[in-house]
Short mmCIF file of C-alpha atoms in Angstrom, two decimals:
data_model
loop_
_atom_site.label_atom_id
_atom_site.label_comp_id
_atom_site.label_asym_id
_atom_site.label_seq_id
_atom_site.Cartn_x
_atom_site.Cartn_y
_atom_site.Cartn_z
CA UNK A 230 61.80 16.15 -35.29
CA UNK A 231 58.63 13.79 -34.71
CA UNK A 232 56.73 16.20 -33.41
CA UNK A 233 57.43 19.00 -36.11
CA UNK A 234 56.72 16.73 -38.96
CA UNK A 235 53.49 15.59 -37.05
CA UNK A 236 52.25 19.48 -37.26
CA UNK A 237 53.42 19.63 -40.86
CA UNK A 238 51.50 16.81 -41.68
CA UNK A 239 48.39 18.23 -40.54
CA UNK A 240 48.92 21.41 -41.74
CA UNK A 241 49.36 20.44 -45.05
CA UNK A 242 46.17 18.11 -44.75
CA UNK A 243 43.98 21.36 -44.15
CA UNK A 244 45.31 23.22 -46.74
CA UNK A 245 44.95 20.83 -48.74
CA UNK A 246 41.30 20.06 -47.57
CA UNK A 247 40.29 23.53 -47.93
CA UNK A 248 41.64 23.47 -51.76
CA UNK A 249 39.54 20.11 -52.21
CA UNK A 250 36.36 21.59 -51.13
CA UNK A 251 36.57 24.34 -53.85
CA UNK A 252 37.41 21.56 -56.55
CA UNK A 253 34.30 20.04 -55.65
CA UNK A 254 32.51 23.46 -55.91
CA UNK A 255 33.70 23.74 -59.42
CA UNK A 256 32.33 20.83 -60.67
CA UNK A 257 28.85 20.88 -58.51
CA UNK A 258 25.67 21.34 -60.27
CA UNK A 259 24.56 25.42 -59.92
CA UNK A 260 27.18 25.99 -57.61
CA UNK A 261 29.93 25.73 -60.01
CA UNK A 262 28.60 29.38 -61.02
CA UNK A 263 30.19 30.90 -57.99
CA UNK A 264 33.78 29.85 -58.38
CA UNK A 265 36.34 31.51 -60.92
CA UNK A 266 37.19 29.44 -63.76
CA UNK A 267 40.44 30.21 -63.98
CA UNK A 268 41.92 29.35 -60.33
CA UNK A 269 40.25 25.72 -61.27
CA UNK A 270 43.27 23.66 -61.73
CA UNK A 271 45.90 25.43 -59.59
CA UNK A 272 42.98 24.34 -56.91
CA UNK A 273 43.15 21.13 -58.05
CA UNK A 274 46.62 21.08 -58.26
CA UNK A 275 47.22 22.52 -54.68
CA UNK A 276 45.13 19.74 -53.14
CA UNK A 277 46.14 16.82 -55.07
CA UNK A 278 49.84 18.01 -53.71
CA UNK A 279 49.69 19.24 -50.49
CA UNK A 280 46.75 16.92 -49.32
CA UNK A 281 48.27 13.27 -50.43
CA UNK A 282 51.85 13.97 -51.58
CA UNK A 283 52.74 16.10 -48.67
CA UNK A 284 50.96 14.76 -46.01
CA UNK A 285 51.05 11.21 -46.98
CA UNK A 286 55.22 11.55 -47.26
CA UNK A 287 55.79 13.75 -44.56
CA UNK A 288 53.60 11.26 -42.10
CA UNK A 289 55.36 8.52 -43.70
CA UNK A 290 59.25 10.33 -42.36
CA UNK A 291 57.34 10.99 -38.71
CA UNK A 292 56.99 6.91 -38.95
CA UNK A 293 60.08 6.65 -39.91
CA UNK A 294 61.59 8.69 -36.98
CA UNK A 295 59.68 7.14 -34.63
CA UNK A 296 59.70 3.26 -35.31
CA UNK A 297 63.21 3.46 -37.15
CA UNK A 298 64.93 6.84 -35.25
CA UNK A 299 68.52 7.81 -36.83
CA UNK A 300 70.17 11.38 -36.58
CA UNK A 301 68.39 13.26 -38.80
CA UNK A 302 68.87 17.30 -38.14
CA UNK A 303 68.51 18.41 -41.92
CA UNK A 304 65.31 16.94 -43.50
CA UNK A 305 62.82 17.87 -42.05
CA UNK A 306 63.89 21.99 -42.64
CA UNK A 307 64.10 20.57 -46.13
CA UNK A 308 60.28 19.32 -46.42
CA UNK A 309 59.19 22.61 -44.72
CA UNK A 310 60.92 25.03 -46.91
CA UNK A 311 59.39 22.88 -49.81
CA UNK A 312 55.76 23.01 -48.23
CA UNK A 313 55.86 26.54 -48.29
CA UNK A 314 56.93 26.72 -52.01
CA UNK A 315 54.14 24.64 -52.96
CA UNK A 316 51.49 25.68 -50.86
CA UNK A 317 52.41 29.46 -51.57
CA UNK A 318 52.59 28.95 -55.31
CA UNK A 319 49.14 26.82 -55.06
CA UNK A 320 47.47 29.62 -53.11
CA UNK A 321 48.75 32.74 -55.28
CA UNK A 322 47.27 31.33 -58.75
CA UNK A 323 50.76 32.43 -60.70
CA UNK A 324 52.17 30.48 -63.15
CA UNK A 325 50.45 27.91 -65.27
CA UNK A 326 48.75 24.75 -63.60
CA UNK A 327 49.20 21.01 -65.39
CA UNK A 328 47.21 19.05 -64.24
CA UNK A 329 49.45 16.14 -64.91
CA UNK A 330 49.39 13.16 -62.84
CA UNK A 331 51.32 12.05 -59.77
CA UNK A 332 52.72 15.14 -58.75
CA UNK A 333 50.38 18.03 -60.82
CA UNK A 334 52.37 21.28 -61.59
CA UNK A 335 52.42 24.57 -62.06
CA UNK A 336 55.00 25.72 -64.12
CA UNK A 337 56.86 28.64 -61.82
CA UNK A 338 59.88 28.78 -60.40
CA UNK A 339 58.48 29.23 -56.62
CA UNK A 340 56.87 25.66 -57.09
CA UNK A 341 60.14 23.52 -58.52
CA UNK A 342 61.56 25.37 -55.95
CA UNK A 343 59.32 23.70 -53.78
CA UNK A 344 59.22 20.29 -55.16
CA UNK A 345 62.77 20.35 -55.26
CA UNK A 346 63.72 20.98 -51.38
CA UNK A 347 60.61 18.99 -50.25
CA UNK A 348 61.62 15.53 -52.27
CA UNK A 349 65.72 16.29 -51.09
CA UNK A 350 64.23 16.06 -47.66
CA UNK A 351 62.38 13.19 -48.11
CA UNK A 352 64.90 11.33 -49.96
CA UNK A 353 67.56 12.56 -46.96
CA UNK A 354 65.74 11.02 -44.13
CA UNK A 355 64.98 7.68 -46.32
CA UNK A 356 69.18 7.42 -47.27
CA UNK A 357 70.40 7.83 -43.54
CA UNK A 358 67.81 4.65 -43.04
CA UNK A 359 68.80 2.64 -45.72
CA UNK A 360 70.98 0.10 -43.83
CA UNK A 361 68.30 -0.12 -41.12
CA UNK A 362 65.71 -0.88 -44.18
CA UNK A 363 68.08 -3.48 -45.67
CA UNK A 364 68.43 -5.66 -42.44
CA UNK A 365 64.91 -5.44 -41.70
CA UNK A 366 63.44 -6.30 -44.97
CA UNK A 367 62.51 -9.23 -44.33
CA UNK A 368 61.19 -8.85 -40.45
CA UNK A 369 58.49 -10.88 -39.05
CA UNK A 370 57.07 -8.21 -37.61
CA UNK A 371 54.91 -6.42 -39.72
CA UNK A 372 55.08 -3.24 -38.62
CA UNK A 373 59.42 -3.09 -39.16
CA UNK A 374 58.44 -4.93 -42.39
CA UNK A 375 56.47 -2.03 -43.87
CA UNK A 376 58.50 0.66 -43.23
CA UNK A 377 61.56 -1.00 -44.13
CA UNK A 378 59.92 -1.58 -47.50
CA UNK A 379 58.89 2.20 -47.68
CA UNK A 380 62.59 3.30 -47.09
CA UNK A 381 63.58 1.43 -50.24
CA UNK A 382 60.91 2.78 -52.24
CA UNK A 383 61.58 5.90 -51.58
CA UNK A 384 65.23 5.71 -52.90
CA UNK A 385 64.13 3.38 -55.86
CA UNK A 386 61.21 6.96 -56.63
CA UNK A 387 64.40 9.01 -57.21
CA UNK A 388 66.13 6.54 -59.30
CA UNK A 389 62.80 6.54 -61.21
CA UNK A 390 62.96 10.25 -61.59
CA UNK A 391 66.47 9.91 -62.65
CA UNK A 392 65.66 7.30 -65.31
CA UNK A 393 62.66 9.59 -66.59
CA UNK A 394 64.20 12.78 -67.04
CA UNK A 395 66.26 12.42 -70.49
CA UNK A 396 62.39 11.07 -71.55
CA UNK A 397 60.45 14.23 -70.83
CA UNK A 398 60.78 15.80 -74.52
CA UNK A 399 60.14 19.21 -75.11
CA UNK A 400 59.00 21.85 -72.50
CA UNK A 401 56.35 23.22 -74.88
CA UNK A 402 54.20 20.55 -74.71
CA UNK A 403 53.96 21.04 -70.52
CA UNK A 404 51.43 18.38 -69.91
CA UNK A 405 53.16 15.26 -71.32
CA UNK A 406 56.89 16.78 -70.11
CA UNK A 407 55.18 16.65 -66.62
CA UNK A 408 53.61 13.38 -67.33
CA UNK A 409 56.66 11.49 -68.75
CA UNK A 410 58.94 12.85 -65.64
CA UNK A 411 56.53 11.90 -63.29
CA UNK A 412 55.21 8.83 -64.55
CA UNK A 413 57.85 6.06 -63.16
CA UNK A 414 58.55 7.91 -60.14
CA UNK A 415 54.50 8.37 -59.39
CA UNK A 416 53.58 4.84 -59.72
CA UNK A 417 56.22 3.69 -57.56
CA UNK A 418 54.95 6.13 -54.89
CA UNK A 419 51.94 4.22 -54.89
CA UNK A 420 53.51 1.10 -54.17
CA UNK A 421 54.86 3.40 -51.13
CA UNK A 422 51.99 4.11 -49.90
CA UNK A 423 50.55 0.38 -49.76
CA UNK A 424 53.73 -0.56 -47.69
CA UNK A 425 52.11 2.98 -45.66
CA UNK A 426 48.73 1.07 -45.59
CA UNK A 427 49.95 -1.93 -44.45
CA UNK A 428 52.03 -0.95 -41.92
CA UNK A 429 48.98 1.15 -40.65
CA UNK A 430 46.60 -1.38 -40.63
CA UNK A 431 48.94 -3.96 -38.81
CA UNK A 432 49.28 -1.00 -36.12
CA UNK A 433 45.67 -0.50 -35.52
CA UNK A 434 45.01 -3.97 -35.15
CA UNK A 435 47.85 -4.36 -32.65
CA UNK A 436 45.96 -1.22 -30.70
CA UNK A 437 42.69 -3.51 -30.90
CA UNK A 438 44.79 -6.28 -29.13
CA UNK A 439 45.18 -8.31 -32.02
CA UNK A 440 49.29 -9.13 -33.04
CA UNK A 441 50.26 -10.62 -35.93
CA UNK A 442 53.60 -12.48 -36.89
CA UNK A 443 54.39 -12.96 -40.52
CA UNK A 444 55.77 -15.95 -41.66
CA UNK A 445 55.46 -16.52 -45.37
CA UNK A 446 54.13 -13.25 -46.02
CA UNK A 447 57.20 -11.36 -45.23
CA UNK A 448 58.79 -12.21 -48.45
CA UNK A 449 55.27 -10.32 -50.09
CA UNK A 450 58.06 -7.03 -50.15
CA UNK A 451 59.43 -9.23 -53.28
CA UNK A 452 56.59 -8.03 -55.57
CA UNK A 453 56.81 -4.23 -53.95
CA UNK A 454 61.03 -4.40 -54.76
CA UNK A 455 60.48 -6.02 -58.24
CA UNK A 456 57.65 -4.62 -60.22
CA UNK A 457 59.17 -1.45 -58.65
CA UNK A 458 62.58 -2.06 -60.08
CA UNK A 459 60.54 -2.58 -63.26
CA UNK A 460 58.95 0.58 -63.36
CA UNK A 461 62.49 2.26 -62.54
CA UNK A 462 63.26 0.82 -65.97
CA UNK A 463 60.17 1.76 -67.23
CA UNK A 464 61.72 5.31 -69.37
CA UNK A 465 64.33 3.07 -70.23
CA UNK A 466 62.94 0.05 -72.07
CA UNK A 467 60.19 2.36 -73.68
CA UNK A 468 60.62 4.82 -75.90
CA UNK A 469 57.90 6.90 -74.55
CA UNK A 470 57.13 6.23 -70.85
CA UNK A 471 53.68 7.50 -71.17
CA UNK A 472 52.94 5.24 -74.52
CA UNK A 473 49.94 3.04 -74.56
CA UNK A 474 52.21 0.16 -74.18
CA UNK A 475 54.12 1.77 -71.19
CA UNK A 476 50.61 2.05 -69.48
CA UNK A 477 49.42 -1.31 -69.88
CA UNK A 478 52.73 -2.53 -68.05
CA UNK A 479 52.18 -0.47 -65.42
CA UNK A 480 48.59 -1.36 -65.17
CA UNK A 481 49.81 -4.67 -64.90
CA UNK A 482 52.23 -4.40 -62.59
CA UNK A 483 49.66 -2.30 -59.81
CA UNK A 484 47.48 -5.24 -60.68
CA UNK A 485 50.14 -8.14 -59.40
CA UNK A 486 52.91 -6.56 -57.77
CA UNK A 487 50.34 -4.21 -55.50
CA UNK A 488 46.92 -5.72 -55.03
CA UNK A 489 47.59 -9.21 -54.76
CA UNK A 490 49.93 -8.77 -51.65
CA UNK A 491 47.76 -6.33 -49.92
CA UNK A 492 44.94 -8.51 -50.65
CA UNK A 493 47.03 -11.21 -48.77
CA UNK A 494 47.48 -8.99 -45.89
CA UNK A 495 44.18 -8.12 -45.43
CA UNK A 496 43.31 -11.23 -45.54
CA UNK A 497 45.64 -12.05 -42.70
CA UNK A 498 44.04 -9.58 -40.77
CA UNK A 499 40.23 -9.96 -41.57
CA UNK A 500 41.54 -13.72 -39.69
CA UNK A 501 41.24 -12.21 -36.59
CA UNK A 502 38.65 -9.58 -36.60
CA UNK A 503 37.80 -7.05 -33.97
CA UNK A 504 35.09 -4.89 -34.06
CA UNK A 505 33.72 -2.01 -31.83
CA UNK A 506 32.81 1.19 -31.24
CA UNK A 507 36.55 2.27 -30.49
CA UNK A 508 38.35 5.00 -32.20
CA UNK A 509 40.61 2.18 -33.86
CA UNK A 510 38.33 -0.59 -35.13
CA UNK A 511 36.10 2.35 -36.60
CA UNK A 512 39.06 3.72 -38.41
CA UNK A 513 40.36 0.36 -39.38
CA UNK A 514 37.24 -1.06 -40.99
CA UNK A 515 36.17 2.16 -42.84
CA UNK A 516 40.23 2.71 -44.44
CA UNK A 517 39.53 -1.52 -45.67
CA UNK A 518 36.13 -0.55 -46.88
CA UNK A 519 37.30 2.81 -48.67
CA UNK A 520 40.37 0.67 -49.98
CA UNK A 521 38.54 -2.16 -51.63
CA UNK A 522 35.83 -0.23 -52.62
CA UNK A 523 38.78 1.52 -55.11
CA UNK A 524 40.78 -1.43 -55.88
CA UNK A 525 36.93 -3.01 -57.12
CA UNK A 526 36.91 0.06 -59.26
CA UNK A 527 40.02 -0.62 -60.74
CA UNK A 528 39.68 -4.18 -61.43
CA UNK A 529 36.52 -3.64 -63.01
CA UNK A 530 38.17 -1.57 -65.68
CA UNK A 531 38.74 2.10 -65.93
CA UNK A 532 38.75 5.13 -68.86
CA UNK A 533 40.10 8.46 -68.95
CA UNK A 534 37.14 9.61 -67.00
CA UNK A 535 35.82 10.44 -63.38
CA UNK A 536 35.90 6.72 -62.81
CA UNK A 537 39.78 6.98 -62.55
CA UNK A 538 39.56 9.83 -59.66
CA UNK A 539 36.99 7.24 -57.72
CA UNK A 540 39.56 4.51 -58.05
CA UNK A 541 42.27 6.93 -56.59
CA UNK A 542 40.53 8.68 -54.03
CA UNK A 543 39.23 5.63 -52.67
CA UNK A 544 42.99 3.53 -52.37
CA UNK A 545 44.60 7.35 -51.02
CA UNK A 546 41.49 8.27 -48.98
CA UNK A 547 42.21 4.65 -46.76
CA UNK A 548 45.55 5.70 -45.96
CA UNK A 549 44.38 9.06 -45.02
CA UNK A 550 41.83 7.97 -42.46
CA UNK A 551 43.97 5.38 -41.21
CA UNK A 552 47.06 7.68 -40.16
CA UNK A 553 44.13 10.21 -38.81
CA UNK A 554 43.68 7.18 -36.50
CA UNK A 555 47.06 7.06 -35.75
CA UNK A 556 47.02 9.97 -35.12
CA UNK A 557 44.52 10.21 -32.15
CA UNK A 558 47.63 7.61 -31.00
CA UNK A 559 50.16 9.82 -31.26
CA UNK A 560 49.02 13.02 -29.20
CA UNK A 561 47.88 10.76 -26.52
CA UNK A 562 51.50 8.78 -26.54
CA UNK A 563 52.90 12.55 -27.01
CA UNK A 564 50.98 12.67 -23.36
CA UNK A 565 49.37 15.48 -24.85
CA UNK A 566 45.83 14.02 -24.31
CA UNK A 567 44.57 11.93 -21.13
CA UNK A 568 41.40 10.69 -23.04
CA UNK A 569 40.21 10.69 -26.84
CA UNK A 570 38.27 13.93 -27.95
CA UNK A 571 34.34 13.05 -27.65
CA UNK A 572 34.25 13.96 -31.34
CA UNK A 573 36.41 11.66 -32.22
CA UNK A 574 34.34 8.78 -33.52
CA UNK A 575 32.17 11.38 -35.60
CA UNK A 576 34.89 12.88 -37.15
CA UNK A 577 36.44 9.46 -38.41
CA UNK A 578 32.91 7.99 -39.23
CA UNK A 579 32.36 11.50 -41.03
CA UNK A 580 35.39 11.48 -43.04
CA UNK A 581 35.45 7.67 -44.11
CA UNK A 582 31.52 7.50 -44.89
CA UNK A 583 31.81 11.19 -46.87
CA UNK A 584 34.30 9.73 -49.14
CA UNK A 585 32.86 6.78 -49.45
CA UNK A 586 29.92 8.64 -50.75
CA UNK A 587 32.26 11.00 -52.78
CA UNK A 588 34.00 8.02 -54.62
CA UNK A 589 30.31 6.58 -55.39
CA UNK A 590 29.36 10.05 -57.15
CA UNK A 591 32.66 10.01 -59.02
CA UNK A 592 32.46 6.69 -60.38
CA UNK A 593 28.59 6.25 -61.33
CA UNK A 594 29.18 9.73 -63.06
CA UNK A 595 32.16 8.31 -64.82
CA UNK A 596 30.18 5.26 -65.60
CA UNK A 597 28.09 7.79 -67.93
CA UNK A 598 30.91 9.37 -69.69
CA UNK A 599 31.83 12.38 -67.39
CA UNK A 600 35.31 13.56 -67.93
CA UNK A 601 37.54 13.93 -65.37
CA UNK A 602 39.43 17.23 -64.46
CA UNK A 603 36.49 19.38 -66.40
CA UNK A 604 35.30 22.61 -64.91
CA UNK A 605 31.96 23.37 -64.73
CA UNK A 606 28.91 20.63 -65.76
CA UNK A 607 28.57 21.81 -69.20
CA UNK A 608 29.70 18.96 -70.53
CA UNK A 609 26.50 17.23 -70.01
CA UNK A 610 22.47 17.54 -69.09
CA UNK A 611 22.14 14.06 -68.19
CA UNK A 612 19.89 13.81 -64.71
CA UNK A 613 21.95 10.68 -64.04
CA UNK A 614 25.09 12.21 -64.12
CA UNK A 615 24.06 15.68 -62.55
CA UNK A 616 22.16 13.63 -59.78
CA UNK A 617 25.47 11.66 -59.27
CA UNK A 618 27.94 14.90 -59.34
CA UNK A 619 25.24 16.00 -56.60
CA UNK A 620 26.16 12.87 -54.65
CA UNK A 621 30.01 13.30 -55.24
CA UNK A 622 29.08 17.17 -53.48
CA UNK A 623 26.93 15.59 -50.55
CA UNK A 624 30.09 13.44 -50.19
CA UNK A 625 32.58 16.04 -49.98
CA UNK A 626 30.94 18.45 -47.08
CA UNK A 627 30.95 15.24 -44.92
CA UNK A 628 34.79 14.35 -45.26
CA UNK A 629 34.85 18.29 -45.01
CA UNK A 630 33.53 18.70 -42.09
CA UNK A 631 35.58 15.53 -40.93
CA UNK A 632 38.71 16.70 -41.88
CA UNK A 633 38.06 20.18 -40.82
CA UNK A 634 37.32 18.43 -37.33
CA UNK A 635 40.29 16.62 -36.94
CA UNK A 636 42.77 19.14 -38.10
CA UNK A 637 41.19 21.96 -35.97
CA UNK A 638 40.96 19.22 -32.97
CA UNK A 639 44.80 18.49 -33.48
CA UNK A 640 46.40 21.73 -33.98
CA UNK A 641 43.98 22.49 -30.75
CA UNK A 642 45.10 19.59 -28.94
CA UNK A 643 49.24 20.21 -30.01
CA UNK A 644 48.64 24.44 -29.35
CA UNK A 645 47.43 23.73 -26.20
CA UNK A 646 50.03 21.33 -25.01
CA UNK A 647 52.79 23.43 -26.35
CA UNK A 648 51.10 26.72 -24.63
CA UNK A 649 50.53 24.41 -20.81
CA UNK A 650 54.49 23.67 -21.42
CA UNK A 651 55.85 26.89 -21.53
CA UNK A 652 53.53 27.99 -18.51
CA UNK A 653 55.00 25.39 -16.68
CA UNK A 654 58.79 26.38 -17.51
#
């Protein structure tokens, strides 16, 4: 099913892409004007879902099949059938939108639906690995030693939604019921995706010729397994898992149990450097720069405004161009491809240097006050912060155009190779 999920993946990348673009429109100086208020946050709900909770887990089970293959026939129709919940749901503009955070909702049966068969998948294919995970935890190969990590994380995210749902409180009050069940779970997701990251950027450097062997640094998946156990017990040893108290813990635990060991990693790999004009070292020096250029955000302190999306966006972005590097890997191991696409390079430089620019616009915006998840630019007349939502826009069309490049230049690339296989048969 490595191939299916592959398609998926980038599927649910456009859609999502497409649904980011008109986010951006609604919150762009002028432009704002053309979009309807009202299909604002199921927009922003569709993208934040199908373009880094979808993609990023679905690529995250085609690693898993590939580097640690078990019989797996069920879980993958699983994550498909739940796609199509969300991104149908997303799409229609039914039902209300909640723009909670971690996994933002909209409160209709066609999306739980959704959520529901997509996460059963995904926790499927990560059970039927969990004794491959366990006896690799601690591998000195970094590569194994990622994704081993990720397969217990994924099972410790449901125990975290498990934990969190007596918390939730009342349905009437649908933005902190969404926020209290998803809390737990969504934090340790991001601890997932740094084992992701890692595991990514240890690959790419391997494809420059560069292989590294961990020795002490193995036993970094400590902090990941702890602070993560932690935050399963998070609804449980808090009242209220969203309480200001609840957040600082978790603040705290990102802060240790997440950046310091990826720090160390990077480290490990900035040891050896290679740079060039290749397809890899492009992708793997823009993903560091769009990753620390988040984490600085973060450690430099962060409100409840647009400075927390620039912190985000630039720690998810990084994992997103790094499997789109990957993923120029794949299609030629698939033997899909003899030789990279000439647009190649653009498209990654595009992409990485657009959201670079789009997390820049977010945060110096934010700096000023400007609140995050807002429609329109009502909120303010301040030339700073219109100048800087103007960058944020200037930002978006080029990761647009990059990510409309790559996923038209892989579903091109897969169509074709499926289409020159049949003709041959």
């Amino acid at each position: 099913m490595e191939r299916p999920l592959f398609l998926l993946s980038i599927v649910s990348l456009g859609l999502g892409g497409l649904l980011a673009f008109l986010v951006a429109l609604a919150r762009t100086p002028i432009l704002y004007k053309l979009f309807p208020p009202g299909y604002f946050y199921h927009a922003l709900v569709g993208h934040v879902d199908l373009a880094i909770v979808v993609f990023l887990l679905t690529f995250t089970m085609l690693l898993w099949n590939r580097f640690m293959p078990k019989r797996d026939p069920i879980s993958f129709y699983l994550v498909l059938l739940g796609f199509l919940g969300i991104a149908l749901i997303s799409f229609s503009g039914k039902g209300t939108a909640v723009p909670n955070n971690y996994l933002p909702t909209i409160d209709h049966p066609l999306f739980f639906a959704g959520a529901i068969l997509f996460f059963s998948g995904f926790w499927l294919a990560s059970l039927v690995r969990l004794d491959l995970a366990v006896k690799n935890i601690f591998s000195k190969d970094p590569l194994i030693n990622s994704l081993s990590i990720s397969v217990v994380l994924a099972l410790m995210m449901l125990l975290a939604t498990l934990t969190s749902i007596p918390k939730t409180g009342s349905h009437s009050e649908l933005y902190l019921f969404y926020e209290r069940l998803y809390w737990a779970p969504g934090h340790i997701h991001q601890f997932l995706n740094g084992a992701v990251l890692l595991f990514a950027w240890y690959f790419l450097a391997k494809l420059l010729g560069v292989g590294h062997g961990l020795k002490l640094l193995r036993y970094t998946n400590l902090s990941f397994l702890f602070f993560s156990a932690l935050l399963v017990l998070v609804p449980v040893i808090f009242e209220d898992p969203v309480s200001r108290s609840a957040k600082v813990f978790t603040e705290i635990s990102y802060a240790i149990g997440l950046g310091i060991p990826i720090f160390l990693h990077a480290f490990n790999i900035l040891r050896r450097p290679v740079f060039n004009y290749s397809v890899y070292s492009i992708t793997l020096w823009l993903s560091m720069l769009l990753y620390f250029l988040g984490v600085l955000i973060a450690y430099a302190g962060l409100k409840s405004d647009l400075r927390v999306p620039a912190h985000y966006h630039g720690a998810v972005a990084s994992l997103t161009l790094a499997l789109m590097g990957i993923s120029y890997y794949l299609v030629k191991e698939y033997g899909w491809i003899r030789d990279f696409p000439k647009v190649a390079r653009f498209q990654l430089f595009m992409y990485g240097f657009g959201m670079v620019l789009f997390v820049l616009g977010l945060y110096f915006a934010g700096f000023k006050g400007a609140p995050r998840k807002t429609y329109g630019t009502g909120f303010t007349d301040d030339p700073f912060v219109l100048l800087s939502l103007g960058l944020m826009m200037v930002g978006t069309v080029f990761a647009v155009i990059g990510g409309v490049i790559f996923v038209i230049s892989m579903l091109r690339i897969s169509l074709k190779s499926r289409h020159a296989s049949i003709s041959a048969n």
